[in-house]
Tab-separated table of C-alpha atoms in Angstrom:
chain	number	residue	atom	x	y	z
A	1	MET	CA	60.853	-57.184	15.158
A	2	LYS	CA	63.836	-57.777	12.772
A	3	GLU	CA	62.783	-61.610	12.659
A	4	PHE	CA	59.068	-60.663	12.138
A	5	PHE	CA	59.861	-58.300	9.272
A	6	GLY	CA	62.253	-60.789	7.659
A	7	PHE	CA	65.460	-58.773	7.527
A	8	GLY	CA	68.323	-61.234	6.727
A	9	GLY	CA	65.695	-63.856	6.136
A	10	TYR	CA	63.617	-65.867	8.692
A	11	SER	CA	65.347	-68.083	11.041
A	12	ARG	CA	62.292	-69.571	12.567
A	13	PRO	CA	61.049	-73.118	11.219
A	14	VAL	CA	58.214	-72.827	8.634
A	15	GLU	CA	55.116	-74.591	10.277
A	16	GLY	CA	53.876	-75.519	6.758
A	17	TYR	CA	50.819	-75.246	4.581
A	18	PHE	CA	47.565	-76.591	6.419
A	19	SER	CA	49.498	-76.949	9.514
A	20	TRP	CA	47.310	-76.142	12.778
A	21	GLN	CA	49.169	-72.662	12.977
A	22	HIS	CA	48.176	-71.980	9.330
A	23	ILE	CA	44.630	-72.866	9.840
A	24	THR	CA	44.163	-71.089	13.109
A	25	PHE	CA	45.738	-67.737	11.864
A	26	VAL	CA	43.616	-67.505	8.698
A	27	SER	CA	40.457	-68.722	10.375
A	28	SER	CA	40.938	-66.014	12.873
A	29	LEU	CA	41.188	-63.651	10.150
A	30	MET	CA	38.009	-64.882	8.485
A	31	VAL	CA	35.926	-64.657	11.688
A	32	ILE	CA	36.996	-61.091	12.151
A	33	MET	CA	36.409	-60.254	8.440
A	34	ILE	CA	32.895	-61.908	8.402
A	35	SER	CA	31.862	-60.481	11.875
A	36	LEU	CA	32.692	-56.821	10.736
A	37	ALA	CA	31.056	-57.315	7.349
A	38	ILE	CA	27.936	-58.197	9.010
A	39	TRP	CA	28.046	-55.513	11.766
A	40	LEU	CA	28.834	-52.637	9.561
A	41	GLY	CA	26.780	-53.904	6.804
A	42	LEU	CA	23.673	-54.168	8.836
A	43	THR	CA	24.452	-50.902	10.555
A	44	TYR	CA	24.716	-48.840	7.294
A	45	ARG	CA	22.055	-50.802	5.283
A	46	LYS	CA	19.365	-48.305	5.882
A	47	LYS	CA	21.553	-45.277	5.746
A	48	GLU	CA	22.200	-42.875	2.639
A	49	TYR	CA	24.489	-44.282	-0.137
A	50	LYS	CA	27.185	-41.625	0.725
A	51	GLN	CA	27.541	-42.971	4.206
A	52	LYS	CA	27.655	-46.644	2.986
A	53	ASN	CA	30.391	-45.617	0.518
A	54	LYS	CA	32.574	-44.174	3.223
A	55	VAL	CA	33.287	-47.606	4.707
A	56	LEU	CA	34.377	-48.675	1.198
A	57	MET	CA	36.613	-45.634	1.011
A	58	VAL	CA	38.317	-46.752	4.171
A	59	CYS	CA	38.707	-50.044	2.809
A	60	ALA	CA	40.269	-48.775	-0.410
A	61	ILE	CA	42.775	-46.470	1.610
A	62	LEU	CA	43.723	-49.304	3.935
A	63	ILE	CA	44.291	-52.053	1.400
A	64	ASP	CA	46.557	-49.757	-0.837
A	65	ALA	CA	48.485	-48.306	2.255
A	66	PHE	CA	49.326	-51.933	3.445
A	67	GLU	CA	50.402	-52.940	-0.135
A	68	ILE	CA	52.553	-49.942	-0.499
A	69	PHE	CA	54.178	-50.411	2.880
A	70	LYS	CA	54.778	-54.107	1.904
A	71	ILE	CA	56.442	-53.299	-1.436
A	72	VAL	CA	58.592	-50.457	0.243
A	73	LEU	CA	59.758	-53.094	2.899
A	74	MET	CA	60.369	-55.599	0.330
A	75	CYS	CA	62.559	-53.283	-1.615
A	76	VAL	CA	64.442	-52.390	1.401
A	77	ARG	CA	64.891	-56.060	2.365
A	78	SER	CA	66.143	-56.860	-1.129
A	79	SER	CA	69.476	-55.927	-2.587
A	80	ASP	CA	67.773	-55.748	-5.970
A	81	PRO	CA	66.301	-52.071	-6.632
A	82	MET	CA	63.847	-53.445	-9.209
A	83	SER	CA	62.310	-56.049	-6.792
A	84	TRP	CA	59.144	-54.021	-6.963
A	85	LEU	CA	58.604	-55.325	-10.520
A	86	TYR	CA	57.675	-58.837	-8.840
A	87	ASP	CA	55.180	-57.232	-6.429
A	88	LEU	CA	52.747	-55.611	-9.262
A	89	PRO	CA	49.109	-55.771	-8.647
A	90	LEU	CA	48.608	-58.578	-11.273
A	91	PHE	CA	47.521	-61.502	-9.215
A	92	LEU	CA	43.810	-62.211	-9.221
A	93	CYS	CA	43.581	-61.151	-5.457
A	94	SER	CA	45.673	-58.054	-6.071
A	95	ILE	CA	43.355	-56.581	-8.694
A	96	GLN	CA	41.264	-55.459	-5.862
A	97	LEU	CA	43.984	-52.942	-5.190
A	98	ILE	CA	42.698	-51.025	-8.080
A	99	THR	CA	39.015	-52.035	-8.244
A	100	ILE	CA	38.122	-51.220	-4.502
A	101	PRO	CA	39.442	-47.725	-5.017
A	102	LEU	CA	37.418	-47.583	-8.238
A	103	ALA	CA	34.265	-48.868	-6.459
A	104	ALA	CA	34.767	-46.377	-3.592
A	105	PHE	CA	35.836	-43.074	-5.488
A	106	SER	CA	34.459	-43.449	-9.132
A	107	LYS	CA	31.045	-42.932	-10.563
A	108	GLY	CA	28.689	-44.070	-13.159
A	109	SER	CA	29.165	-47.514	-15.016
A	110	VAL	CA	32.855	-47.774	-13.860
A	111	LYS	CA	31.759	-47.594	-10.194
A	112	GLU	CA	28.881	-50.125	-10.780
A	113	ALA	CA	31.184	-52.584	-12.590
A	114	SER	CA	33.851	-52.263	-9.965
A	115	LEU	CA	31.310	-53.034	-7.257
A	116	ASP	CA	30.292	-56.066	-9.238
A	117	PHE	CA	33.982	-57.154	-9.559
A	118	VAL	CA	34.741	-56.564	-5.978
A	119	MET	CA	31.858	-58.484	-4.733
A	120	ILE	CA	32.368	-61.323	-6.984
A	121	PHE	CA	36.005	-61.890	-6.497
A	122	GLY	CA	36.517	-60.349	-3.131
A	123	ILE	CA	35.374	-63.308	-1.118
A	124	LEU	CA	36.915	-65.852	-3.490
A	125	GLY	CA	40.192	-64.074	-3.103
A	126	ALA	CA	40.038	-64.044	0.537
A	127	VAL	CA	39.572	-67.747	0.748
A	128	LEU	CA	42.135	-68.589	-1.962
A	129	GLY	CA	44.624	-66.177	-0.609
A	130	THR	CA	44.588	-67.500	3.143
A	131	TYR	CA	43.478	-71.280	3.029
A	132	ALA	CA	44.746	-72.009	-0.291
A	133	ALA	CA	47.880	-69.969	-0.296
A	134	GLY	CA	50.272	-72.949	-0.409
A	135	ASN	CA	52.935	-70.884	-2.103
A	136	ASN	CA	53.234	-68.364	1.034
A	137	TYR	CA	52.581	-70.783	4.110
A	138	SER	CA	55.048	-73.487	2.673
A	139	SER	CA	57.791	-70.702	2.349
A	140	TYR	CA	57.324	-68.388	5.360
A	141	PRO	CA	56.560	-68.759	9.214
A	142	VAL	CA	52.719	-68.140	9.750
A	143	LEU	CA	53.418	-64.923	11.981
A	144	SER	CA	55.670	-63.310	9.527
A	145	PHE	CA	55.437	-59.951	7.705
A	146	ASP	CA	54.887	-61.680	4.350
A	147	ASN	CA	51.834	-63.715	5.647
A	148	VAL	CA	50.388	-61.338	7.965
A	149	ILE	CA	50.322	-58.438	5.416
A	150	SER	CA	48.901	-61.068	2.759
A	151	GLY	CA	46.376	-62.150	5.109
A	152	ILE	CA	45.197	-58.544	6.036
A	153	THR	CA	44.943	-57.291	2.451
A	154	HIS	CA	43.011	-60.463	1.454
A	155	SER	CA	40.685	-60.076	4.232
A	156	ILE	CA	39.978	-56.473	3.362
A	157	SER	CA	39.050	-57.794	-0.012
A	158	GLY	CA	36.781	-60.323	1.430
A	159	PHE	CA	35.402	-57.822	3.939
A	160	SER	CA	34.639	-55.393	0.927
A	161	SER	CA	32.822	-58.145	-1.014
A	162	LEU	CA	30.438	-59.077	1.968
A	163	TYR	CA	29.914	-55.494	2.958
A	164	ILE	CA	28.908	-54.506	-0.569
A	165	ALA	CA	26.331	-57.357	-0.496
A	166	ILE	CA	24.931	-56.836	3.104
A	167	SER	CA	24.851	-53.008	3.031
A	168	GLY	CA	22.877	-52.935	-0.105
A	169	MET	CA	25.545	-51.456	-2.301
A	170	THR	CA	25.146	-54.198	-4.835
A	171	SER	CA	25.093	-53.065	-8.485
A	172	MET	CA	24.872	-56.453	-10.446
A	173	LYS	CA	23.376	-54.734	-13.605
A	174	LYS	CA	23.442	-56.790	-16.962
A	175	LYS	CA	24.966	-53.808	-18.691
A	176	SER	CA	27.902	-53.906	-16.244
A	177	ILE	CA	28.735	-57.656	-17.352
A	178	PRO	CA	30.888	-56.607	-20.339
A	179	ILE	CA	32.959	-54.004	-18.208
A	180	THR	CA	33.532	-56.700	-15.589
A	181	PHE	CA	34.690	-59.067	-18.133
A	182	SER	CA	36.914	-56.457	-19.648
A	183	ILE	CA	38.498	-55.470	-16.351
A	184	LEU	CA	39.510	-59.115	-15.868
A	185	LEU	CA	40.735	-59.858	-19.436
A	186	SER	CA	42.636	-56.629	-19.259
A	187	PHE	CA	44.604	-57.678	-16.133
A	188	CYS	CA	45.070	-61.309	-17.628
A	189	ILE	CA	46.747	-59.912	-20.601
A	190	ALA	CA	48.852	-57.492	-18.681
A	191	ALA	CA	49.916	-60.525	-16.197
A	192	LEU	CA	50.990	-62.716	-19.497
A	193	ILE	CA	52.983	-59.924	-20.843
A	194	ALA	CA	54.692	-59.257	-17.375
A	195	ASN	CA	55.277	-63.050	-16.919
A	196	ILE	CA	57.012	-63.431	-20.259
A	197	ALA	CA	59.167	-60.058	-19.576
A	198	LEU	CA	60.017	-61.097	-16.054
A	199	ASP	CA	59.921	-64.834	-16.181
A	200	TYR	CA	57.381	-64.616	-13.258
A	201	ASN	CA	54.122	-66.064	-12.475
A	202	TYR	CA	51.450	-63.360	-12.007
A	203	MET	CA	47.964	-64.653	-11.706
A	204	PHE	CA	49.340	-68.206	-11.673
A	205	LEU	CA	49.156	-68.266	-15.478
A	206	MET	CA	52.607	-70.073	-15.726
A	207	ARG	CA	52.286	-72.700	-12.997
A	208	GLY	CA	50.387	-73.523	-9.825
A	209	ASP	CA	53.275	-72.980	-7.418
A	210	GLY	CA	51.601	-75.037	-4.643
A	211	THR	CA	48.094	-73.762	-4.866
A	212	PRO	CA	45.125	-75.518	-6.288
A	213	TYR	CA	46.015	-74.446	-9.692
A	214	ASP	CA	48.618	-77.351	-9.656
A	215	ILE	CA	45.651	-79.660	-10.471
A	216	PHE	CA	45.258	-78.154	-13.714
A	217	TYR	CA	48.774	-77.576	-14.457
A	218	ASN	CA	49.558	-81.257	-13.851
A	219	LEU	CA	46.472	-82.312	-15.865
A	220	VAL	CA	47.938	-80.839	-19.003
A	221	ASN	CA	51.628	-81.401	-18.024
A	222	GLY	CA	52.272	-77.783	-17.794
A	223	ASN	CA	51.403	-76.956	-21.383
A	224	LYS	CA	52.284	-73.408	-21.762
A	225	ILE	CA	49.370	-72.607	-23.995
A	226	VAL	CA	46.676	-74.986	-22.775
A	227	TYR	CA	47.108	-74.209	-18.949
A	228	PRO	CA	46.857	-70.361	-19.029
A	229	VAL	CA	43.827	-70.757	-21.273
A	230	ILE	CA	42.128	-73.033	-18.659
A	231	VAL	CA	42.834	-70.582	-15.791
A	232	ILE	CA	41.501	-67.709	-17.605
A	233	SER	CA	38.338	-69.856	-18.649
A	234	LEU	CA	37.851	-70.657	-15.094
A	235	PHE	CA	37.855	-67.015	-14.251
A	236	LEU	CA	35.378	-66.068	-16.824
A	237	VAL	CA	33.207	-69.218	-15.974
A	238	TYR	CA	33.227	-68.089	-12.380
A	239	ILE	CA	31.899	-64.600	-13.392
A	240	THR	CA	29.195	-66.161	-15.573
A	241	ALA	CA	28.076	-68.591	-12.927
A	242	PHE	CA	28.000	-65.723	-10.162
A	243	TYR	CA	25.856	-63.428	-12.394
A	244	TYR	CA	23.582	-66.247	-13.330
A	245	ILE	CA	22.856	-67.420	-9.808
A	246	TYR	CA	22.497	-63.845	-8.548
A	247	PHE	CA	19.916	-63.073	-11.299
A	248	LEU	CA	18.147	-66.413	-10.566
A	249	ILE	CA	17.818	-65.568	-6.907
A	250	GLN	CA	16.611	-62.227	-7.680
A	251	LYS	CA	13.943	-63.509	-10.060
A	252	LYS	CA	12.675	-65.948	-7.556
A	253	ARG	CA	12.531	-63.247	-4.827
A	254	LYS	CA	10.376	-61.082	-7.145
A	255	LYS	CA	7.905	-63.790	-7.677
A	256	GLN	CA	7.613	-64.660	-4.048
A	257	ILE	CA	6.956	-60.926	-3.421
A	258	ALA	CA	4.377	-60.952	-6.315
């Protein structure tokens, strides 16, 4: 247990990014995530909205509980009492620690925009935070506390995204688009401020750190202005493309029904 939780550091060898152990572990998480989303999504699809929302409430409680547990343990492991500053929810994936609870417990336009945000970025975060997490799987053994907790929280985000879509909780209203953009931009600004103050790399706005963002970082030779602009632009383009494709599909469905 001491070795799993990383007290005193991990003594086991790191299997490595894209090793068969890495791929097997994250693929198992994805299978469980997708299976549960389909099962529960179809089970609750024809039920009342309040019942559908209960599943999302459980997701909100679980993802925050796992994350709080991770932060507490990392503070215990570390000799630095301020180490929690490097575990703030300022990565793209960790924004779900706030947006999933908002989607589950808030009301009105905030709830609708949060549902959109979770559906748009949840599945993307699940894939990027597992298969593309070169920063984690190059540093820690696959079956270690750091990677297992990360895998679980990213899978909860992906599950929530798929569940919202399958169960029919989807909002995706045009009036929610500005709020969805605002949520992302607010976190980007907060991440930039934290990066400058802490010399850290929230949302990978400073460098790629072994993730696919390295492609763009190397492309612009690590330019401190151009690189973060590219990353933030990619987020905004992704949101726009997601909404556009969704509305296009909905339009075609309406024509087929008519």
